[in-house]
XYZ file of C-alpha atoms in Angstrom:
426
model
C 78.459 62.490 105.877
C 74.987 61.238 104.969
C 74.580 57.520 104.959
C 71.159 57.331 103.244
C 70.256 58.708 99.974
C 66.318 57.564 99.736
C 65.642 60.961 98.419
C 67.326 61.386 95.534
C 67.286 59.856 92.072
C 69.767 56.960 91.129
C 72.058 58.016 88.062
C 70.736 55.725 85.169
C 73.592 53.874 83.347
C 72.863 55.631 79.800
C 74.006 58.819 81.799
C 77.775 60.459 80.989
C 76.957 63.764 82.864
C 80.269 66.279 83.731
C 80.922 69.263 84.744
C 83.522 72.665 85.181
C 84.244 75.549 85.156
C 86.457 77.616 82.320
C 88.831 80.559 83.135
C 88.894 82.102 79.695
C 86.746 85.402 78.344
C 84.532 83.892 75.342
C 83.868 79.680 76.166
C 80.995 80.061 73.306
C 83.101 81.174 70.569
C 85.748 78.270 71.887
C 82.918 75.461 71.791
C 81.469 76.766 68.853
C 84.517 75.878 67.265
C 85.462 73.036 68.143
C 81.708 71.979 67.584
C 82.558 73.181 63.867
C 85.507 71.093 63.310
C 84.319 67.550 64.761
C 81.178 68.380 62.366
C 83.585 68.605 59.411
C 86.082 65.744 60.615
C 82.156 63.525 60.919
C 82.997 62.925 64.525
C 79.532 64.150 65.383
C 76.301 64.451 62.777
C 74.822 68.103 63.488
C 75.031 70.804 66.332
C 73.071 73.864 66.867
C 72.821 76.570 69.484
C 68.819 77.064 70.707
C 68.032 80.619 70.980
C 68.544 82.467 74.586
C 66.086 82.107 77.509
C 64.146 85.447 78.257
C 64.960 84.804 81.849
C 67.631 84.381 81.626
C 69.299 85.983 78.686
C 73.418 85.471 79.948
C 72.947 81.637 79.650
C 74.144 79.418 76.852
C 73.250 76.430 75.731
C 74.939 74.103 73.082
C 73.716 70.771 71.664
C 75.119 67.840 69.506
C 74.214 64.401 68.483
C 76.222 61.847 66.812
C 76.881 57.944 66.901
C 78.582 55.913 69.010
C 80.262 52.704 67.298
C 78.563 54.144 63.939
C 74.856 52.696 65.555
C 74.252 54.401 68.778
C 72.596 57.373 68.661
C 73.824 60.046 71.451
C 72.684 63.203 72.698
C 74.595 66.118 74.705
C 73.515 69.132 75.951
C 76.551 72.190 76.901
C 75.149 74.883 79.219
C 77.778 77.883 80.100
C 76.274 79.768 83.148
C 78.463 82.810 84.357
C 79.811 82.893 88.318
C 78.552 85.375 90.273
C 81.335 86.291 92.058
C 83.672 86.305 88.820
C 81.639 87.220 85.722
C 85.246 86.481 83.328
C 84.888 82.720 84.415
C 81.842 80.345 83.444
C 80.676 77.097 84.837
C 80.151 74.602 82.355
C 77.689 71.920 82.972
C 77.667 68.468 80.203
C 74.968 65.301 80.034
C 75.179 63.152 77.156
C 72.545 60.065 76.727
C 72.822 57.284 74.931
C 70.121 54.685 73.642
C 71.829 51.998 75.486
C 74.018 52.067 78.747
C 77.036 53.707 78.646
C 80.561 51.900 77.091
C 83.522 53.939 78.928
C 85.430 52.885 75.978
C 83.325 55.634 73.836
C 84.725 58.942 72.852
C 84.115 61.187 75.889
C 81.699 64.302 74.969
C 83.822 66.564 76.882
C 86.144 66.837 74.085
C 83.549 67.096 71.673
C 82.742 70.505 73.327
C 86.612 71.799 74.038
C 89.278 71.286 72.585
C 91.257 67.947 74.309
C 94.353 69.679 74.178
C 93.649 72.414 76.681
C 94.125 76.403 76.263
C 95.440 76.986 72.623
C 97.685 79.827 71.229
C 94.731 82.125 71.359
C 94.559 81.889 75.294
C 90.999 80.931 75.506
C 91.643 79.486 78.739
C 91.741 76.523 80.911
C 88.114 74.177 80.325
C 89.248 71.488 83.326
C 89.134 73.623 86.527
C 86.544 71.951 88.825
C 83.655 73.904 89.243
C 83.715 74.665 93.447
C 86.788 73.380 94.749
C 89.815 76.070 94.080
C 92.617 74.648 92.709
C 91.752 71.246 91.626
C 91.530 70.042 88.305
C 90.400 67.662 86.201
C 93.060 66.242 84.086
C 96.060 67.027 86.242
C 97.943 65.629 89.926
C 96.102 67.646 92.646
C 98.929 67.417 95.430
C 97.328 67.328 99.033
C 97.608 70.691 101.265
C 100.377 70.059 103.692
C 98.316 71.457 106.513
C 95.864 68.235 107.462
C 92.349 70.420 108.253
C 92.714 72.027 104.853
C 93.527 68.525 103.444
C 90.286 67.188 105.392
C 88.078 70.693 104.380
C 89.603 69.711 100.888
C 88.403 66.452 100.497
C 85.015 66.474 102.334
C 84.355 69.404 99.997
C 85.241 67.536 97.157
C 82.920 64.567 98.085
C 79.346 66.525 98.526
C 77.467 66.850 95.369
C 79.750 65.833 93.495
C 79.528 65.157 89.823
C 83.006 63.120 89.305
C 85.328 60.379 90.704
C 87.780 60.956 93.125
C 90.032 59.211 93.816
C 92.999 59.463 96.490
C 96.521 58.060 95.869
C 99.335 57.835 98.180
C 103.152 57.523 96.587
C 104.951 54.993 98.790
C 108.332 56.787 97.550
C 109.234 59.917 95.501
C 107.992 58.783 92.045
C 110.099 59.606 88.829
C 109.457 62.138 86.193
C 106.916 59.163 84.726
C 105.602 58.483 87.833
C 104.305 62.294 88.354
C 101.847 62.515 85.107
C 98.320 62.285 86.197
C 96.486 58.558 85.903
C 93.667 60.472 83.893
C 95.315 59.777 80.730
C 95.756 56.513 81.137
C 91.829 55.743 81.401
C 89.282 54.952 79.522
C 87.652 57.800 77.364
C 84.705 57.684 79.082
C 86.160 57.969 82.853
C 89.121 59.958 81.522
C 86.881 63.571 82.286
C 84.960 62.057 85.162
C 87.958 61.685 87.838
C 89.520 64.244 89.607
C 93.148 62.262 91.161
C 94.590 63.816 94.464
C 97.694 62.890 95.355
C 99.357 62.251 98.832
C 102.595 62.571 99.379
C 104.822 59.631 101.181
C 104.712 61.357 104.843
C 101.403 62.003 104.282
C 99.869 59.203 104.875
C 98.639 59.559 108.302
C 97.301 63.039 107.650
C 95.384 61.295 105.089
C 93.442 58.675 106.909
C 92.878 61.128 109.299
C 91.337 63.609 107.290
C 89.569 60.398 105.369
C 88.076 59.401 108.816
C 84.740 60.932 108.584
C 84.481 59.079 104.945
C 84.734 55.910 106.644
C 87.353 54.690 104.196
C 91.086 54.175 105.041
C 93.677 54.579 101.791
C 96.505 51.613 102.019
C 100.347 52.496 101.798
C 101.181 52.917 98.239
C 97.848 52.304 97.083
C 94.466 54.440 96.344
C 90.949 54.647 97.297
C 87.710 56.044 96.159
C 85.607 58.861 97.561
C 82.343 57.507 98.510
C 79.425 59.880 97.296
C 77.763 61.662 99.770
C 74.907 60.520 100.337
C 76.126 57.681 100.245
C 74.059 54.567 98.405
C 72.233 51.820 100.459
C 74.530 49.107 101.381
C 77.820 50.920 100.054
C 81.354 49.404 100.853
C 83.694 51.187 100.712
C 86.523 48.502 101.351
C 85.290 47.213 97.442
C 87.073 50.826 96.073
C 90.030 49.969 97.412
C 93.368 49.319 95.708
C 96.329 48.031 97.837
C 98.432 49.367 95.659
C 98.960 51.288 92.178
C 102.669 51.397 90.410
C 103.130 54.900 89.248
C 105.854 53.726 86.625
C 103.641 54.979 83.186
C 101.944 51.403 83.126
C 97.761 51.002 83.219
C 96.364 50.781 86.617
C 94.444 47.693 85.538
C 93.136 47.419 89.348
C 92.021 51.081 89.793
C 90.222 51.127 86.438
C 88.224 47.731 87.578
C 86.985 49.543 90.919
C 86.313 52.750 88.651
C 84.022 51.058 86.955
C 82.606 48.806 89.699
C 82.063 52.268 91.569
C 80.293 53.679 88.139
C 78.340 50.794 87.186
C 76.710 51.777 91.123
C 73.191 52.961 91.794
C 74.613 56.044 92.977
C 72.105 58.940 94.236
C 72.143 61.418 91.126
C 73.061 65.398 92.448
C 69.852 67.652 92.360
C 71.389 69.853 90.034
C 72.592 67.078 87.472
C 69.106 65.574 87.657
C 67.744 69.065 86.576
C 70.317 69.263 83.451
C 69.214 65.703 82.327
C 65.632 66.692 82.783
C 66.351 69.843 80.670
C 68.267 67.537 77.773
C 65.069 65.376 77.586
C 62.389 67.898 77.555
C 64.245 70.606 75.750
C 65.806 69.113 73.152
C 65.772 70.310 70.130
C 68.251 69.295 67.590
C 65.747 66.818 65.856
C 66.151 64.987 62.964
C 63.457 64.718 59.855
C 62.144 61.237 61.057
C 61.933 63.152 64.821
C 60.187 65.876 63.816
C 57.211 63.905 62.098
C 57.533 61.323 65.352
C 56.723 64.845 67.141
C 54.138 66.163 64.810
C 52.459 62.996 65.037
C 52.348 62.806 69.104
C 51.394 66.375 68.572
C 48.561 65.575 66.823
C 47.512 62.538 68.957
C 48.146 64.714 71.888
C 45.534 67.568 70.414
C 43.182 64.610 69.304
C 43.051 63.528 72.937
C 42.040 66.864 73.925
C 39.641 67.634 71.915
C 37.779 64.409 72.713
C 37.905 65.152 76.270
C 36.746 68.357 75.653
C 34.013 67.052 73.503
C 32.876 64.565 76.092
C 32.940 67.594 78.609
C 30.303 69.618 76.578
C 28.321 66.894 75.923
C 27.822 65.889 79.445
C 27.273 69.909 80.222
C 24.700 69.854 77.565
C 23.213 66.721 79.091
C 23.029 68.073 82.406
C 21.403 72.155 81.311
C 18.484 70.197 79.484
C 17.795 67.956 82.545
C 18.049 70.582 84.581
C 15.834 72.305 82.626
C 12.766 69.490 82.239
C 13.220 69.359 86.202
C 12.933 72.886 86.497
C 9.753 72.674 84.315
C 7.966 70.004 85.640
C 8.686 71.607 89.197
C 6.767 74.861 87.579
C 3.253 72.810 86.373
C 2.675 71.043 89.854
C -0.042 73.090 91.467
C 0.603 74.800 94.578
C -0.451 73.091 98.049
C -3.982 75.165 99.263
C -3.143 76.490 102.163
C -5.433 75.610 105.300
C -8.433 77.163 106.290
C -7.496 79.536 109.048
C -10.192 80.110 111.490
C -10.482 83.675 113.297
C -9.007 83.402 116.916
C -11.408 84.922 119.711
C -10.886 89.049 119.795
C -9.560 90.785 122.810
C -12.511 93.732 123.831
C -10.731 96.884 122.877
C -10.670 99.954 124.997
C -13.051 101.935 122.729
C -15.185 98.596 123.000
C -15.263 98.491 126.413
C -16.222 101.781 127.134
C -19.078 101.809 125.128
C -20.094 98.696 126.925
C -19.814 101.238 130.318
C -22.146 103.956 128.787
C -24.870 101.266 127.970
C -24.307 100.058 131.489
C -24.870 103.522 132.960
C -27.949 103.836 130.497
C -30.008 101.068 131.460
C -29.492 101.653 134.643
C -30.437 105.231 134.722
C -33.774 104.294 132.191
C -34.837 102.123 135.437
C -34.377 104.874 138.211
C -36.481 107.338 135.610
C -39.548 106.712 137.413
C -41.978 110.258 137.626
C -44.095 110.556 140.822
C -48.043 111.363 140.191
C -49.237 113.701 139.144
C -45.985 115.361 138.362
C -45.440 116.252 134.474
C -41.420 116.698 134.518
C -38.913 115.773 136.906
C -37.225 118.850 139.096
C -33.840 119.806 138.090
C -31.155 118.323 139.899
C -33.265 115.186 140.177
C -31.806 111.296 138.921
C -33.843 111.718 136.031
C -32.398 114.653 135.088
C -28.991 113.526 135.645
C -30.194 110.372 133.427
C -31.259 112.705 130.654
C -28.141 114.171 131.032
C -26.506 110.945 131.078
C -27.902 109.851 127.979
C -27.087 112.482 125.793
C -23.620 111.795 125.848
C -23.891 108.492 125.035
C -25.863 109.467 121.881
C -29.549 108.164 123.516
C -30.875 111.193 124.016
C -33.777 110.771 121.396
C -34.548 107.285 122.575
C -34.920 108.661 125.769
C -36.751 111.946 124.860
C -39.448 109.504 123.123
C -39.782 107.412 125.755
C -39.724 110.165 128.332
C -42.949 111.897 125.885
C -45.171 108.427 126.129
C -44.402 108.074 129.763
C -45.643 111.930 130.062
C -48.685 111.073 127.924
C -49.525 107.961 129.499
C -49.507 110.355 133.258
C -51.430 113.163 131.975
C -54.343 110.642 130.404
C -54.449 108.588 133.572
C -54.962 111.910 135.440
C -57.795 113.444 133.235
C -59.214 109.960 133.242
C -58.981 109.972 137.309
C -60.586 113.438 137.235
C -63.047 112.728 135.774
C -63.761 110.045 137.668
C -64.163 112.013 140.776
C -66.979 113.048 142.554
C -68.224 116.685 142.424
């Protein structure tokens, strides 16, 4: 058993939450009448049945509101969920809040809902089977199995997740024909539909404490104890829901009823699955009166109002933002742009074309200076360097530059030569 129960919710004290499972064919038509007569008797104000869920289409859901001591306004919410594994039964699952914490001398809302009398003429069916335990219900004497691991299987099933009280009493002696009527009718309205009794016989006692040792709680010789709920609360003592003994002669159990409410009044850890009904009564309610509906409207309307501020303030800071954006995006345009630096041309790498041309003038000159005629010679012989210099210089394109100065250098030797002959001597 769990002995910590920091994750889950405590039940809050305006909280009458129960739940079952029914055995007959149609539980709607059965709570829809008895809804219809406590309406007409004034036992309750006003019920109505909200339309199905879309996903969930095989699920019905009942609620009612009326007033406790004529001032306390209470609301219950009825859902009837099929079984799975037998579609002709249903499990029935009840909260009821109040405006104030709960007074277990109230009316209890289970019998608001079905009929307190059990399976009329009609044979609608039993209401008071508990909902996972086979066998046990919820206004009768549940004996013990005489075999002790099914009696331990029993009651540690029993105790997990549960929704009610139980509670274990032991006869000390074969009681009377009195003596074997169940204890739930002699409670309070309010507990009478929240305890399930299970009943040990007198030689059962020791199978009983052994199959309550993994509980941690011991039930005395004639008397009764409580189940504690698993998880269990923080600081729970068990020895406080005990009863030393309990006289099973038709008189009130003034002892057990004090622990059963001591045990209620306890910040017990709230099931998952109760926590998710109570959830569903307070956001999904809708049986509303007149007054209700405009208290709605008008949180409606605040509710809208809110938004539409917010949204307001949202496209007003958008708006704010696009025209800053766009003076920044201007100004960024009329700045001029930085001039770039001057970039000064890096020395050039002599191509190859270059470079040979740079060989032909080479070759040129240096030809031009080996052109020298001898006297008294007009042209050069073929085959001589100033041939091949000619030569040489035509390819290079100097041909003409060469040509004229090869025709002064050819004037300048025939001159000199007519000169010199005529210098001579006869």
């Amino acid at each position: 058993m769990s002995n910590s129960a920091t994750d889950h919710a405590t039940v809050p004290q305006t909280l009458w939450a129960a739940r079952g499972r029914h055995t007959g064919p149609a539980p709607e038509d059965l709570v829809r009448r008895t809804l219809r007569r406590h309406r007409e008797s004034g036992d309750i104000d006003d019920f109505t049945e909200p339309p199905e869920a879309a996903e969930d289409p095989a699920r019905r859901v009942f609620e009612a509101r009326w007033r406790a001591d004529g001032t306390v306004t209470v609301r219950a919410r009825l859902t009837l969920v099929p079984r799975q594994d037998r579609p002709q039964e249903h499990e029935w699952r009840l909260v009821a809040e109040a405006e104030r914490p709960w007074d277990d001398a109230w009316p209890s809302p289970a019998t608001l809902f079905w009929p307190e009398a059990g399976p009329d003429a009609d044979g609608d069916g039993a209401w008071d089977h508990h909902p996972t335990v086979t066998g046990l219900r919820l206004r009768q004497v549940n004996a013990l199995p005489e075999d002790d691991k099914e009696m331990r299987r029993r009651l540690r099933d029993a105790a997990r997740e549960s929704w009610s009280v139980h509670v274990v009493v032991h006869e000390a002696m074969t009681p009377d024909e009195q003596g074997r009527l169940p204890l739930a009718r002699l409670l309070p309205p309010g507990l009478r539909h929240r305890v399930v009794e299970h009943r040990a016989a007198p030689q059962q006692l020791r199978g009983v404490n052994w199959a309550l040792k993994d509980l941690g709680v011991e039930v005395p010789r004639g008397g009764a104890v409580l189940l504690p709920p698993d998880p269990a609360p923080k600081g729970y003592d068990g020895s406080e829901h005990s009863v030393r003994s309990v006289f099973l002669d038709g008189s009130e159990p003034s002892e057990l009823i004090a622990a059963l409410r001591h045990f209620v009044a306890l910040p017990r850890p709230l099931p998952s699955d109760a926590g998710e009904a109570l959830t569903d009564l307070r956001e999904n309610w809708t049986l509303l009166t007149v007054q209700e509906e405009l208290e709605r409207e008008r949180r409606l309307v605040a509710m809208y109002s809110d938004a539409l501020e917010s949204m307001t303030k949202s496209r007003d800071l958008y708006k704010q933002a696009a025209e800053q954006a766009l003076e920044a995006l201007a100004a960024y345009r009329d700045v001029p742009a930085a001039a770039l630096p001057e970039q000064r041309p890096g020395p050039r790498t002599p191509g190859a074309l270059h470079q040979l041309t740079r060989t032909f003038e080479r070759l040129r000159f240096t030809a031009k200076g080996r052109q020298q005629p001898a006297p008294g010679t007009d042209t050069a012989p073929e085959g001589t360097p100033a041939d091949t210099a000619r030569r040489d210089d035509d390819l290079t394109g100097t041909g003409a530059g060469t040509e004229a100065g090869a025709g002064a250098g050819a004037g300048t030797s025939t001159g000199t030569g007519d000169d010199g002959a005529g210098d001579r001597p006869a």
